[in-house]
Amino acid sequence: GTKDTIGSTPITRKLRGTVWLDANRDGIRGAKEKVFANHKMSVTPGRGNTSGKSYTVNTDGAGNYEVPNLPAGNWIVRPADLPSGDFDPVFDTDSGLTRPDWQASALVPNEGEGIADFAADFAGSATLSGANLKLASNSVKRNLRGTLWIDANRDGVKGPKEKVLAGYKLTAKPGAGNSSGKTYNIVTDDAGNYEVANLPEGNWVVTPDALPSTDYERVYDSDSSLNLADWLVLVTMPVEGEAVADFAAALTSSAVAAGKADTLGKAAAATSLAGGLGSTAVMVDGEEVTTLPATGSNDFGQLLVGAFALFLCGAFLVRRGRRIKA
């Protein structure tokens, strides 16, 4: 977003929205409703807006678009024309469901965001004629994931008995040509894995925290392999799919010679972030930061705790019964 400040406090402004195929025509993007991916949007100054700039942006694979660094004021948002008469507009933010013209006036405030959403549907005549739906696509998923571990044999492959770096912090920041204003703070789970869901496409720089002891050294990362491991990985998030950034450390030869044992790594737990977890957004240095939780639910651990609690309760009741009989 915009890098302006009020006093010493940075503020953020942007315009965003979603374009989708509203199959039930209710003006709400349903979980199974398809989206308009790579659909061109134009943003021009509206009434009272003295900005001389216009913007063009395409929706991403999930049907979303975002324009950062917009001056405050009114903006007119127009999606590109529908490619055929088989579709008709059924919703836009400022016209609702009654008179959708697929042109929305959005107010970008002094601090915050403006929103302009749009939806179309297959025309009734097209449905009756048996025309095929070719315009919209399913939402796509883009994930950044990886593993951090202690690479005892220094081969760049996570072995089944090699320990992991659980609860270890990383950051993912926009790379070259990436206009995203978000930085992600990440923590590995008990299996040494991490995952960031719905990351915007483009280049990202992934960096783990520095090693906490000189007894360890960096021996591997995804883009440097085993030769020049700098523990900084440059990844490109595709339009659809995933990017991977793995990292490994090991005890230095001098630490091994001195008989020091690995205390940084932990045995990998069965639970993992695989499948994704929720996240909490906060502001750090004027940027939106997403902090992911360290672990998922551990049903087995909860069962053990519950069983132990029942055992203690039973033992107490038996002891109390004996006292009463006595």
Short mmCIF file of N, CA and C in Angstrom, two decimals, residues 11-12 16 18 39 65 72 76 80 84 86 94 100 108 126 164 184-185 200 219 247-248 276 288 297 303 307 319 324:
data_model
loop_
_atom_site.label_atom_id
_atom_site.label_comp_id
_atom_site.label_asym_id
_atom_site.label_seq_id
_atom_site.Cartn_x
_atom_site.Cartn_y
_atom_site.Cartn_z
N ILE A 11 0.66 4.64 7.05
CA ILE A 11 -0.70 4.26 6.71
C ILE A 11 -0.69 3.48 5.40
N THR A 12 -1.79 2.78 5.15
CA THR A 12 -1.89 1.94 3.97
C THR A 12 -3.18 2.27 3.23
N ARG A 16 -9.20 -2.93 -3.95
CA ARG A 16 -9.19 -4.35 -4.24
C ARG A 16 -10.60 -4.83 -4.58
N THR A 18 -13.02 -8.63 -6.26
CA THR A 18 -13.10 -9.98 -6.82
C THR A 18 -14.08 -9.98 -7.99
N HIS A 39 -8.58 -11.48 -15.79
CA HIS A 39 -9.52 -10.58 -16.44
C HIS A 39 -9.04 -9.14 -16.24
N TYR A 65 -8.13 -8.91 -7.56
CA TYR A 65 -7.19 -7.89 -8.05
C TYR A 65 -6.92 -6.92 -6.91
N ALA A 72 -6.01 8.93 -2.09
CA ALA A 72 -7.36 8.91 -1.53
C ALA A 72 -8.31 9.63 -2.49
N ILE A 76 -13.22 5.12 -10.45
CA ILE A 76 -14.16 4.35 -11.26
C ILE A 76 -13.47 3.07 -11.72
N ALA A 80 -13.01 -5.48 -18.06
CA ALA A 80 -13.07 -5.61 -19.52
C ALA A 80 -14.41 -6.19 -19.92
N SER A 84 -18.68 -12.50 -24.88
CA SER A 84 -19.75 -12.97 -25.75
C SER A 84 -21.11 -12.68 -25.11
N ASP A 86 -23.19 -14.78 -24.40
CA ASP A 86 -23.61 -15.89 -23.54
C ASP A 86 -23.59 -15.50 -22.07
N ASP A 94 -21.57 -1.10 -6.42
CA ASP A 94 -22.39 0.09 -6.17
C ASP A 94 -23.78 0.01 -6.79
N PRO A 100 -27.05 -3.78 -12.24
CA PRO A 100 -25.60 -3.95 -12.41
C PRO A 100 -25.15 -3.50 -13.81
N VAL A 108 -11.60 5.40 -2.01
CA VAL A 108 -10.40 4.99 -1.28
C VAL A 108 -10.18 6.02 -0.17
N ALA A 126 -28.46 -18.61 -23.32
CA ALA A 126 -27.31 -19.47 -23.57
C ALA A 126 -27.49 -20.83 -22.92
N VAL A 164 14.63 -32.03 13.26
CA VAL A 164 14.08 -30.86 12.57
C VAL A 164 14.23 -29.61 13.43
N TYR A 184 5.58 -11.71 5.34
CA TYR A 184 5.05 -12.81 6.14
C TYR A 184 6.09 -13.28 7.16
N ASN A 185 5.69 -13.32 8.42
CA ASN A 185 6.50 -13.93 9.47
C ASN A 185 5.97 -15.34 9.68
N PRO A 200 0.49 -14.16 -3.17
CA PRO A 200 0.43 -13.59 -4.52
C PRO A 200 1.55 -14.13 -5.41
N VAL A 219 24.31 -25.58 5.87
CA VAL A 219 24.88 -26.55 4.94
C VAL A 219 24.04 -26.75 3.67
N PHE A 247 15.64 -25.55 4.03
CA PHE A 247 16.89 -25.11 4.65
C PHE A 247 17.40 -26.19 5.61
N ALA A 248 18.72 -26.34 5.69
CA ALA A 248 19.30 -27.30 6.62
C ALA A 248 20.58 -26.75 7.23
N GLY A 276 -2.60 -26.54 5.74
CA GLY A 276 -2.76 -25.11 6.00
C GLY A 276 -3.51 -24.84 7.29
N GLU A 288 1.76 -4.98 6.32
CA GLU A 288 0.90 -6.03 6.84
C GLU A 288 1.71 -7.31 6.96
N SER A 297 -3.38 -28.98 15.44
CA SER A 297 -3.91 -29.69 16.60
C SER A 297 -3.20 -31.02 16.75
N LEU A 303 -5.42 -36.82 23.67
CA LEU A 303 -5.94 -38.08 24.21
C LEU A 303 -5.11 -38.54 25.40
N ALA A 307 -6.49 -39.10 29.11
CA ALA A 307 -6.39 -40.40 29.76
C ALA A 307 -5.69 -40.29 31.11
N ARG A 319 -9.13 -44.15 46.49
CA ARG A 319 -8.52 -43.85 47.79
C ARG A 319 -9.54 -43.28 48.76
N ILE A 324 -13.46 -44.00 53.53
CA ILE A 324 -14.83 -44.00 54.05
C ILE A 324 -15.12 -45.36 54.71
#
